[in-house]
Amino acid sequence: MSKKLVSIIRRERILRLILLLGPPLIFLTIFFLLPFVICFLYSFDIFGTRTFRGWFYYYMKVFQPLYFKIFLRTLGIAVFTTFACLVLGYPVAYCIALKTGRFKSLLITLVVLPYWVSFLLRTYALKNILARRGIINMLLMGLGIISEPLPLLYNMLAVIIGMIYNYLPFTILPLYASIEKLDKKLLDAARVLGANPLKTFIYITIPLTKPGIIAATILTFVPALGEFIVPALLGGPGTYFYGNIIWVAFIKMRNWCLGSAISIIFIVVTLTLIMLYSKYVGEEMTI
Amino acid sequence: MSIEVELINVSKKFGSVIAVDNISFKVYKNEFFSLLGPSGCGKTTTLRIIAGLEEPDSGIIKIGGEVVNNIPPHKRKVGLVFQGTALFPHLNVFENIAFGLKMMKLPKNEIKRRVYEVLELVKMSPEKYAKRKVNQLSGGEQQRVEIARALVTEPNVLLLDEPLGPLDLKIRRHMQIELKKLQKKIGTTFIYVTHDQSEALTMSDRVAVMKDGRILQIGKPKEIYENPKDVFVAYFIGEANFIEGKCISTESLEVKGLNRIKVKVDKELVGKRVALSIRPEKIRIARRLDGLDNVFDAVIEDVIYKGFVVDLEVRLTDEITLKVQAPPTEAANFKIREKIKIGWNCEDGLPFVI
């Protein structure tokens, strides 16, 4: 590059921005925005790939009880998974951040360690653990606690176990980051001012780690809502998620219009929920 | 006088580091007691042990005559003001101060009354400050709120861990005097941790000088300054010159390259090597000097004019330079490299065996 060109780039702020943001913008436009627009257009059957039945035909379909029931179930399980992950993950993050001293980084690495193995493999492994002749059933039967294998797989229980297992680290990491930053002096101050450990936790620790709780909630809730592999591998017929319906619509039924309409509604609902959540919790935080 | 806080043979180790090494002391009711020492001397740990935030490895802690070793911090009824600020950032000034009262489950109007009272006490207008966020306060204001928060629950003992540390010098001097006044007004026992010797001397009724987890000397500021029992105390409190030599009698000290120095020492020190400590302000400096026990020729090496005082550095021998402090009326026109006389009386030189 000639010296002149370099100096122009240095001078011109706009040019610098374009050079820096250009590549990611192009990538996102082609692989994110464009498919989204196509999906949006398909949901109204603009391309006329199917017999035209009105602009909102596929949207109306989504509001049928069957789809609505699955939507509510997905929402319920995502909320439950997020909540369970918070309840299970907070003590872990808290202990690692405040009580383990120099083992801190080792322990947090252990939390992330399962992610070195593919998501699919881990879920298959879980399948083997929960199966009729899996480790848990064999162990319980071997110990004589049960005589018949427990139905641990292909039901809602298996799906919930799989969800919590897969999402727990997403909860722990942001919680850990915010608890770690917590000024321990504040906890001591609360203790000396007459707060027992529980009250210190409720009035000081929780409010001060709220940013971490919010981040953990969103990072767990959003992917949990869109999950479809866990119910497909571990669940039974009654455990379909919204994500599975989208998959069925696109791949099995080859009905892109229906799949697109479901996806668009799903995106709108997810965004609305997150916005409401961050607005409500975020505002409370500033008091 | 009744004893408010008592530590008996208290020790605390962190791993292999001894933070507090078998210390014992008593603090009386209504006393302003300071723990003074360099950083890492164990003073903060001692304070945390009294508050119940650290558990001692051995020893007994008594507050109000009661052994409190097994009482958790939230039941000890002590106040603690932290080094730097430990105000709750998510609560405003009112809520911060009210925290302790809320934990006591007092009725709302009582809480409000007491918060407003204590804000007045630390000279902050409640109307102006109650609803402020703590990060909108200046360092001095934060420190006042912190003190108010610790006092509002009316603890019998207030522990203060370098509370004025982050403040700049002027506000600091001002707060020192205010704190002292406040303490006399409310009559609470204060245990004050600091590494600033002038602060400790200004404010305290008694001072305990600490080093390496031990208490070297406890006494009134004047005793500590005038009669240090330990060479470290002499060195740490105020400024001191040390001249090393050998006691050849109870009245004279032999120093390399110098005439004998007249001293007054105990018999046990005769024949031993000692460091003679002389405060810079006890050394007189002039072009002519009479009537002092010791008078020596010296050369001025440095003159630092400080307004109310002049700090001089004078060379006595090749190896010995002394710090001398003199009023500007006497020393302002001394020049560097000027030959001069210095002198002091023998009771101003305190010998320490080395």
XYZ file of C-alpha atoms in Angstrom:
641
model
C 0.000 0.000 0.000
C 1.339 3.375 -0.901
C 2.189 5.859 1.807
C -0.432 8.242 0.507
C -3.201 5.701 0.843
C -2.137 4.885 4.403
C -2.222 8.530 5.364
C -5.682 8.966 3.827
C -6.952 6.012 5.817
C -5.460 7.469 8.966
C -7.139 10.805 8.354
C -10.598 9.751 7.294
C -12.677 8.448 10.175
C -15.467 7.197 7.917
C -13.065 5.268 5.753
C -11.520 3.670 8.815
C -14.939 2.624 10.079
C -15.861 1.106 6.736
C -12.621 -0.864 6.631
C -13.142 -2.161 10.152
C -16.854 -2.853 9.997
C -17.101 -3.817 6.329
C -16.198 -7.506 6.521
C -18.447 -8.341 9.480
C -21.257 -6.293 7.965
C -21.019 -8.147 4.666
C -20.915 -11.494 6.467
C -23.903 -10.691 8.662
C -25.894 -9.340 5.737
C -25.404 -12.444 3.618
C -25.720 -15.080 6.299
C -28.026 -13.489 8.840
C -30.075 -10.609 7.484
C -30.767 -12.065 4.052
C -32.045 -15.457 5.321
C -34.139 -13.581 7.841
C -35.708 -11.458 5.107
C -36.290 -14.541 2.963
C -37.885 -16.249 5.942
C -40.043 -13.196 6.551
C -41.191 -13.144 2.909
C -41.869 -16.886 2.911
C -44.127 -16.526 5.935
C -46.545 -14.548 3.745
C -46.025 -16.982 0.854
C -44.856 -14.131 -1.334
C -42.994 -16.464 -3.661
C -46.189 -18.423 -4.297
C -44.505 -21.790 -3.690
C -47.794 -23.223 -2.427
C -51.443 -22.718 -3.298
C -52.077 -19.145 -2.206
C -54.576 -19.009 0.647
C -54.186 -15.403 1.833
C -51.320 -13.392 3.282
C -51.842 -14.457 6.885
C -52.900 -18.043 6.309
C -49.792 -19.534 7.905
C -49.879 -17.114 10.793
C -53.464 -18.126 11.519
C -52.366 -21.754 11.559
C -49.848 -21.010 14.257
C -52.647 -19.934 16.555
C -54.268 -23.364 16.418
C -54.462 -25.021 19.854
C -51.876 -27.672 18.991
C -49.165 -25.141 18.193
C -50.191 -22.943 21.048
C -49.947 -25.821 23.510
C -46.443 -26.648 22.322
C -45.504 -22.997 22.534
C -46.650 -22.791 26.138
C -44.836 -26.018 26.970
C -41.594 -24.685 25.444
C -41.951 -21.450 27.357
C -42.668 -23.317 30.583
C -39.682 -25.616 30.265
C -37.366 -22.754 29.287
C -38.491 -20.773 32.331
C -38.144 -23.801 34.568
C -34.690 -24.655 33.170
C -33.510 -21.074 33.662
C -34.838 -20.970 37.199
C -33.386 -24.374 38.096
C -30.020 -23.369 36.619
C -29.998 -20.172 38.686
C -30.867 -22.012 41.883
C -28.297 -24.739 41.230
C -25.665 -22.474 39.690
C -25.623 -19.593 42.163
C -24.200 -21.578 45.104
C -21.585 -23.110 42.810
C -20.550 -19.729 41.393
C -20.600 -18.201 44.875
C -18.395 -20.873 46.412
C -15.914 -20.870 43.549
C -15.681 -17.089 43.548
C -15.406 -16.484 47.278
C -14.351 -19.639 49.067
C -11.797 -21.519 47.015
C -8.844 -19.126 46.919
C -6.153 -20.265 44.541
C -8.206 -23.166 43.151
C -10.605 -20.649 41.632
C -9.399 -20.804 38.046
C -9.018 -24.584 38.125
C -12.581 -25.043 39.325
C -14.054 -22.618 36.825
C -12.166 -24.479 34.085
C -13.796 -27.690 35.301
C -17.203 -26.062 34.932
C -16.465 -25.289 31.290
C -14.639 -28.548 30.596
C -17.685 -30.469 29.230
C -17.843 -27.892 26.449
C -14.671 -29.297 24.975
C -16.874 -32.193 23.875
C -19.561 -31.695 21.265
C -23.049 -30.903 22.449
C -24.439 -33.865 20.512
C -21.963 -36.298 22.055
C -22.726 -35.103 25.537
C -26.435 -35.533 24.988
C -25.875 -39.045 23.627
C -23.798 -39.813 26.696
C -26.649 -38.656 28.878
C -28.912 -41.007 26.928
C -26.701 -43.925 27.936
C -26.781 -42.891 31.558
C -30.567 -42.597 31.661
C -31.423 -45.620 29.465
C -33.369 -48.697 30.613
C -30.115 -50.571 30.882
C -28.139 -47.412 31.636
C -25.772 -46.740 34.499
C -28.368 -45.398 36.925
C -30.856 -48.214 36.448
C -28.158 -50.910 36.542
C -26.723 -49.439 39.711
C -30.063 -49.145 41.496
C -31.030 -52.662 40.426
C -27.646 -54.026 41.410
C -28.050 -52.541 44.852
C -31.493 -54.095 45.068
C -33.236 -50.745 45.540
C -35.491 -51.331 42.544
C -36.477 -54.510 40.728
C -37.723 -52.991 37.467
C -35.783 -50.333 35.523
C -37.119 -46.821 36.096
C -38.476 -44.996 33.030
C -35.833 -42.309 32.970
C -35.536 -41.778 29.243
C -37.873 -40.536 26.509
C -40.002 -38.461 28.803
C -40.200 -34.950 30.231
C -37.874 -35.804 33.125
C -35.105 -36.766 30.712
C -35.624 -33.559 28.727
C -35.430 -31.411 31.847
C -32.305 -33.209 33.085
C -30.721 -32.759 29.665
C -31.646 -29.082 29.515
C -30.284 -28.288 32.973
C -27.134 -30.283 32.310
C -26.444 -28.468 29.072
C -27.269 -24.947 30.224
C -25.865 -24.900 33.758
C -22.403 -23.614 32.699
C -24.060 -20.759 30.774
C -25.604 -19.747 34.074
C -22.554 -20.278 36.251
C -20.072 -18.271 34.173
C -21.803 -14.855 34.239
C -22.780 -15.385 37.879
C -19.193 -16.222 38.741
C -17.932 -13.136 36.930
C -20.192 -10.813 38.880
C -19.782 -12.498 42.279
C -16.024 -12.442 41.806
C -16.132 -8.671 41.335
C -18.169 -8.223 44.502
C -16.348 -6.150 47.127
C -16.008 -8.536 50.076
C -15.780 -5.567 52.418
C -19.472 -4.947 51.795
C -20.332 -8.414 53.066
C -18.237 -7.815 56.190
C -19.907 -4.424 56.632
C -23.356 -6.008 56.530
C -22.302 -8.664 59.054
C -20.993 -6.112 61.527
C -24.156 -4.033 61.082
C -26.158 -6.923 62.456
C -27.147 -8.929 59.375
C -26.817 -12.694 59.714
C -25.376 -14.602 56.734
C -28.807 -15.175 55.165
C -29.843 -11.528 55.432
C -26.464 -10.434 54.104
C -27.079 -12.679 51.114
C -30.591 -11.373 50.485
C -29.973 -7.663 51.051
C -26.408 -7.276 49.789
C -25.103 -10.175 47.705
C -28.176 -10.702 45.513
C -28.806 -7.022 44.676
C -25.138 -6.397 43.959
C -24.806 -9.409 41.666
C -27.981 -8.576 39.782
C -26.151 -7.763 36.535
C -24.734 -11.289 36.622
C -28.149 -12.757 37.360
C -29.651 -10.869 34.418
C -26.880 -11.960 32.067
C -27.152 -15.561 33.270
C -30.924 -15.546 32.823
C -30.789 -14.246 29.264
C -27.881 -16.485 28.273
C -29.763 -19.522 29.570
C -33.316 -18.618 28.678
C -32.837 -17.635 25.029
C -31.046 -20.781 23.832
C -33.257 -22.939 26.072
C -36.316 -21.509 24.344
C -34.908 -22.392 20.934
C -33.676 -25.850 21.941
C -34.664 -28.809 19.755
C -31.874 -31.385 19.986
C -32.415 -32.283 23.643
C -36.138 -33.053 23.249
C -35.429 -34.863 19.970
C -32.845 -37.163 21.559
C -34.032 -37.546 25.127
C -37.736 -36.769 24.908
C -40.789 -38.735 23.865
C -43.794 -37.837 21.732
C -45.252 -35.508 24.366
C -42.107 -33.437 24.792
C -41.886 -31.618 21.476
C -40.529 -28.104 21.675
C -41.287 -25.200 19.419
C -37.889 -25.725 17.870
C -38.907 -29.262 16.887
C -42.064 -27.954 15.223
C -39.984 -25.575 13.130
C -37.682 -28.426 12.210
C -40.653 -30.641 11.260
C -42.259 -27.876 9.215
C -39.097 -27.172 7.227
C -37.572 -30.642 6.896
C -40.373 -33.192 7.238
C -43.363 -31.301 5.847
C -41.293 -29.231 3.404
C -43.678 -26.408 4.224
C -41.327 -23.433 4.293
C -44.174 -20.985 4.608
C -45.459 -22.580 7.803
C -41.933 -22.973 9.190
C -41.172 -19.335 8.467
C -44.366 -18.086 10.070
C -43.655 -20.118 13.222
C -40.086 -18.804 13.300
C -41.111 -15.174 12.903
C -43.677 -15.399 15.689
C -41.119 -17.143 17.831
C -38.513 -14.428 17.279
C -41.019 -11.672 18.050
C -42.157 -13.355 21.277
C -38.588 -14.056 22.440
C -37.476 -10.481 21.778
C -40.512 -9.076 23.573
C -39.902 -11.269 26.612
C -36.252 -10.268 26.836
C -37.047 -6.605 26.420
C -39.694 -6.720 29.128
C -37.358 -8.624 31.411
C -34.371 -6.312 31.018
C -36.579 -3.254 31.283
C -38.284 -4.425 34.461
C -35.244 -5.903 36.202
C -32.844 -3.320 34.815
C -34.951 -0.449 36.114
C -35.254 -1.985 39.526
C -31.504 -2.252 39.584
C -30.953 1.490 39.435
C -32.971 2.220 42.599
C -12.321 3.028 84.839
C -14.076 -0.015 83.523
C -12.648 -2.101 80.737
C -14.607 -2.110 77.471
C -12.459 -4.338 75.274
C -9.796 -6.763 76.358
C -7.571 -9.051 74.335
C -5.649 -11.761 76.172
C -2.798 -13.595 74.407
C -4.446 -13.401 71.003
C -2.650 -14.964 68.025
C -3.605 -15.399 64.398
C -1.765 -17.056 61.532
C -2.560 -16.934 57.825
C -0.916 -20.024 56.411
C 2.652 -19.712 57.650
C 2.486 -15.953 58.164
C 1.959 -14.835 61.736
C -0.332 -11.833 61.507
C -0.953 -11.351 65.200
C 1.554 -12.707 67.667
C 0.318 -13.200 71.210
C -0.971 -9.729 71.890
C -2.782 -8.522 74.987
C -4.223 -5.123 75.740
C -7.099 -3.410 77.480
C -9.198 -0.553 76.193
C -11.153 1.437 78.748
C -14.651 2.797 78.432
C -14.866 6.089 76.527
C -11.251 5.843 75.520
C -9.801 6.791 72.150
C -7.334 3.980 71.620
C -5.116 3.683 68.543
C -3.299 0.748 67.021
C -0.387 2.284 65.183
C 2.110 0.538 62.974
C 3.413 0.112 59.442
C 1.373 -1.826 56.925
C 1.444 -5.551 57.540
C 1.990 -5.176 61.278
C -1.272 -6.948 62.118
C -3.303 -3.947 63.223
C -6.144 -4.505 60.767
C -6.248 -8.209 61.612
C -6.489 -7.294 65.291
C -9.427 -5.043 64.518
C -11.139 -7.738 62.446
C -10.643 -10.197 65.295
C -12.386 -7.798 67.685
C -15.234 -7.376 65.182
C -15.524 -11.149 64.804
C -14.643 -11.144 61.100
C -11.525 -13.216 61.785
C -11.294 -16.035 64.239
C -8.154 -16.003 66.376
C -6.100 -19.207 66.549
C -5.733 -18.746 70.265
C -6.488 -16.206 72.964
C -9.532 -14.586 74.507
C -11.468 -11.534 73.370
C -13.707 -9.772 75.846
C -16.147 -6.990 75.077
C -17.901 -5.368 78.018
C -16.433 -8.007 80.301
C -17.954 -10.866 78.324
C -15.957 -13.429 76.361
C -17.101 -13.028 72.757
C -14.931 -15.624 71.006
C -17.968 -17.654 69.983
C -20.275 -14.770 69.199
C -20.689 -14.115 65.452
C -20.057 -10.580 64.120
C -23.712 -9.669 63.702
C -24.320 -10.197 67.415
C -21.238 -8.456 68.796
C -22.746 -4.968 68.748
C -19.589 -3.261 67.582
C -19.390 -0.655 64.864
C -16.789 -0.871 62.135
C -15.634 1.818 59.751
C -13.681 0.329 56.886
C -10.544 1.346 55.113
C -11.700 3.022 51.942
C -15.419 3.036 51.516
C -17.673 0.078 52.216
C -20.965 1.857 51.632
C -23.551 -0.258 49.844
C -23.563 1.099 46.298
C -27.135 -0.023 45.591
C -28.562 1.924 48.524
C -28.794 5.681 49.034
C -27.411 7.554 52.035
C -30.553 7.052 54.113
C -30.830 3.347 53.293
C -27.157 2.791 54.033
C -27.426 4.314 57.482
C -30.774 2.655 58.140
C -29.417 -0.813 57.306
C -28.291 -1.666 60.831
C -31.522 -0.324 62.322
C -33.569 -2.394 59.885
C -31.679 -5.466 60.995
C -32.729 -4.566 64.558
C -36.325 -4.498 63.263
C -37.046 -1.020 64.627
C -40.265 0.751 63.595
C -40.041 3.014 60.545
C -40.464 6.348 62.291
C -37.837 5.406 64.874
C -35.428 4.499 62.058
C -36.047 7.817 60.345
C -35.569 9.764 63.556
C -32.288 8.070 64.348
C -30.892 8.327 60.815
C -31.667 12.049 60.745
C -30.130 12.490 64.182
C -26.901 10.756 63.251
C -26.655 12.695 59.985
C -26.850 15.912 62.010
C -24.200 14.492 64.318
C -21.742 14.048 61.444
C -22.704 17.497 60.156
C -24.574 16.466 57.040
C -27.937 18.064 56.438
C -30.489 15.202 56.268
C -32.734 17.077 53.826
C -29.840 17.558 51.465
C -28.164 14.179 51.713
C -30.700 11.504 52.723
C -31.770 10.648 49.184
C -28.338 11.008 47.587
C -26.689 8.052 45.955
C -23.463 7.179 47.694
C -21.371 7.449 44.532
C -22.466 11.087 44.204
C -20.703 11.954 47.453
C -17.165 13.241 47.837
C -14.601 11.138 49.681
C -15.060 13.158 52.865
C -18.837 12.886 52.705
C -18.654 9.143 52.095
C -16.473 8.791 55.159
C -18.983 10.756 57.249
C -21.833 8.547 56.044
C -19.742 5.511 56.868
C -19.141 6.794 60.398
C -22.824 7.679 60.742
C -23.803 4.171 59.620
C -21.499 2.613 62.191
C -22.696 4.905 65.002
C -26.430 4.816 64.394
C -26.885 1.432 66.071
C -25.211 2.893 69.173
C -22.454 0.306 69.508
C -20.413 0.248 72.696
C -17.219 0.125 70.682
C -16.473 1.725 67.350
C -13.647 0.165 65.372
C -12.097 2.366 62.711
C -9.719 0.981 60.110
C -7.759 3.898 58.623
C -11.018 5.696 57.933
C -9.321 8.870 56.751
C -6.807 7.108 54.525
C -8.190 8.106 51.108
C -8.806 11.746 52.023
C -6.458 14.536 51.071
C -4.363 16.113 53.757
C -6.442 19.178 54.514
C -9.789 17.369 54.873
C -7.947 14.727 56.798
C -6.620 17.124 59.433
C -10.083 18.618 59.696
C -11.748 15.209 60.082
C -9.207 14.152 62.705
C -10.238 16.987 64.956
C -13.919 16.410 64.235
C -13.682 12.711 64.967
C -11.969 13.404 68.239
C -14.647 15.915 69.205
C -17.367 13.510 68.150
C -15.876 10.761 70.262
C -15.769 12.967 73.347
C -19.344 14.084 72.700
C -20.939 10.655 72.351
C -18.582 8.891 74.744
C -18.247 5.745 72.645
C -15.043 3.750 72.958
C -13.016 4.138 69.767
C -10.363 1.726 68.588
C -8.589 3.389 65.731
C -6.176 1.730 63.334
C -3.694 3.885 61.466
C -0.201 3.896 60.044
C -0.007 7.669 60.341
C 1.810 8.450 63.549
C 0.818 12.106 63.629
C -2.808 11.089 63.293
C -2.474 8.646 66.184
C -0.721 11.206 68.370
C -3.266 13.926 67.574
C -6.371 11.941 68.297
C -5.646 9.222 70.819
C -5.876 8.972 74.562
C -3.524 6.020 74.321
C -1.563 4.477 71.486
C -0.348 0.910 70.984
C 2.597 0.731 68.602
C 2.634 -2.534 66.645
C 5.280 -4.234 64.573
C 5.332 -7.746 63.077
C 2.178 -8.759 64.898
C 3.391 -7.639 68.306
C 2.692 -4.677 70.491
C 5.936 -2.865 71.286
C 4.598 -0.192 73.580
C 1.311 1.118 74.886
C 1.053 4.570 76.342
C -0.209 8.104 76.146
C 0.982 9.963 73.020
C 3.421 12.006 75.103
C 4.942 8.913 76.742
C 5.338 7.196 73.404
C 6.978 10.210 71.843
C 9.185 11.269 74.714
C 10.002 7.885 76.190
C 10.004 5.267 73.483
C 10.756 1.892 75.025
C 11.980 0.400 71.790
C 14.246 1.553 68.999
C 11.473 0.897 66.461
C 9.040 3.057 68.417
C 11.592 5.871 68.468
C 12.136 5.444 64.754
C 8.480 5.113 63.795
C 6.988 7.867 65.940
C 8.087 11.230 64.721
C 11.567 11.591 63.315
C 14.710 10.454 65.033
C 18.447 10.465 64.461
C 20.398 7.425 65.519
C 24.070 7.581 66.476
C 25.681 4.218 67.067
C 28.401 3.842 69.643
C 29.638 2.027 72.717
C 28.796 2.985 76.271
C 32.043 3.279 78.178
C 30.463 4.631 81.345
C 27.044 5.733 82.549
C 27.962 9.183 81.291
C 29.751 8.824 78.024
C 29.390 7.199 74.667
C 32.272 6.422 72.369
C 31.538 7.038 68.701
C 33.881 6.444 65.788
C 35.349 9.682 64.429
C 33.829 11.871 67.106
C 34.560 13.222 70.544
C 32.847 11.371 73.344
C 29.145 12.113 73.600
C 27.829 12.912 77.035
C 24.865 10.713 77.894
C 22.880 9.504 80.878
C 22.468 5.732 80.755
C 21.704 2.945 83.176
C 24.514 0.841 84.594
C 23.381 -2.257 82.675
C 24.192 -0.551 79.392
C 27.836 0.085 80.179
C 30.048 -1.866 77.806
C 27.244 -2.443 75.340
C 26.717 -1.099 71.835
C 23.785 1.283 71.686
C 21.959 3.487 69.225
C 21.446 6.938 70.644
C 18.172 8.415 69.442
C 17.861 12.191 69.254
C 14.764 13.984 67.960
C 15.559 16.570 65.224
C 13.783 19.324 67.152
C 15.901 18.622 70.262
C 19.097 19.477 68.422
C 20.008 23.143 68.578
C 21.802 24.675 65.632
C 23.587 28.009 65.534
C 26.816 29.716 64.538
C 27.720 29.916 68.242
C 26.404 27.595 70.904
C 26.928 27.583 74.683
C 25.383 25.953 77.695
C 24.649 22.556 76.148
C 26.064 19.216 77.294
C 27.159 18.260 73.805
C 28.391 20.701 71.182
C 29.894 19.574 67.858
C 31.120 21.139 64.647
C 29.085 20.198 61.637
C 28.563 21.123 57.982
C 25.167 21.934 56.548
C 24.310 19.617 53.674
C 20.746 20.590 52.971
C 18.256 23.263 53.993
C 14.565 22.656 53.368
C 12.384 25.623 54.096
C 8.886 24.480 55.120
C 7.337 27.731 56.228
C 6.686 27.146 59.898
C 9.891 25.164 60.294
C 13.221 24.580 58.572
C 14.494 21.038 58.093
C 18.268 20.789 57.889
C 20.598 17.976 57.173
C 24.014 18.340 58.761
C 27.114 16.185 58.448
C 28.769 15.325 61.730
C 31.393 12.843 60.524
C 31.969 10.983 57.275
C 29.434 8.395 58.386
C 26.973 10.378 60.426
C 24.463 12.883 59.108
C 21.757 14.258 61.350
C 18.323 15.715 60.704
C 17.806 18.965 62.558
C 14.640 20.994 62.860
C 14.810 24.664 63.709
C 12.445 27.620 63.687
C 12.802 29.790 60.569
C 13.763 32.773 62.726
C 16.988 30.960 63.586
C 17.759 28.867 60.553
C 16.295 30.547 57.489
C 19.535 32.172 56.400
C 21.842 29.172 56.859
C 23.633 28.181 53.683
C 24.528 24.815 52.302
C 28.189 23.873 53.053
C 28.259 26.401 55.882
C 30.239 25.336 58.969
C 27.974 25.371 61.979
C 27.652 24.275 65.601
C 25.076 21.777 66.744
C 24.338 20.623 70.258
C 21.952 18.906 72.610
C 21.552 18.080 76.276
C 22.339 14.600 77.461
C 18.730 13.832 78.555
C 17.599 14.382 74.936
C 19.612 11.388 73.767
C 17.801 8.094 74.413
C 19.962 4.982 74.250
C 18.704 1.670 72.819
C 20.723 -1.514 72.984
C 21.400 -2.928 69.539
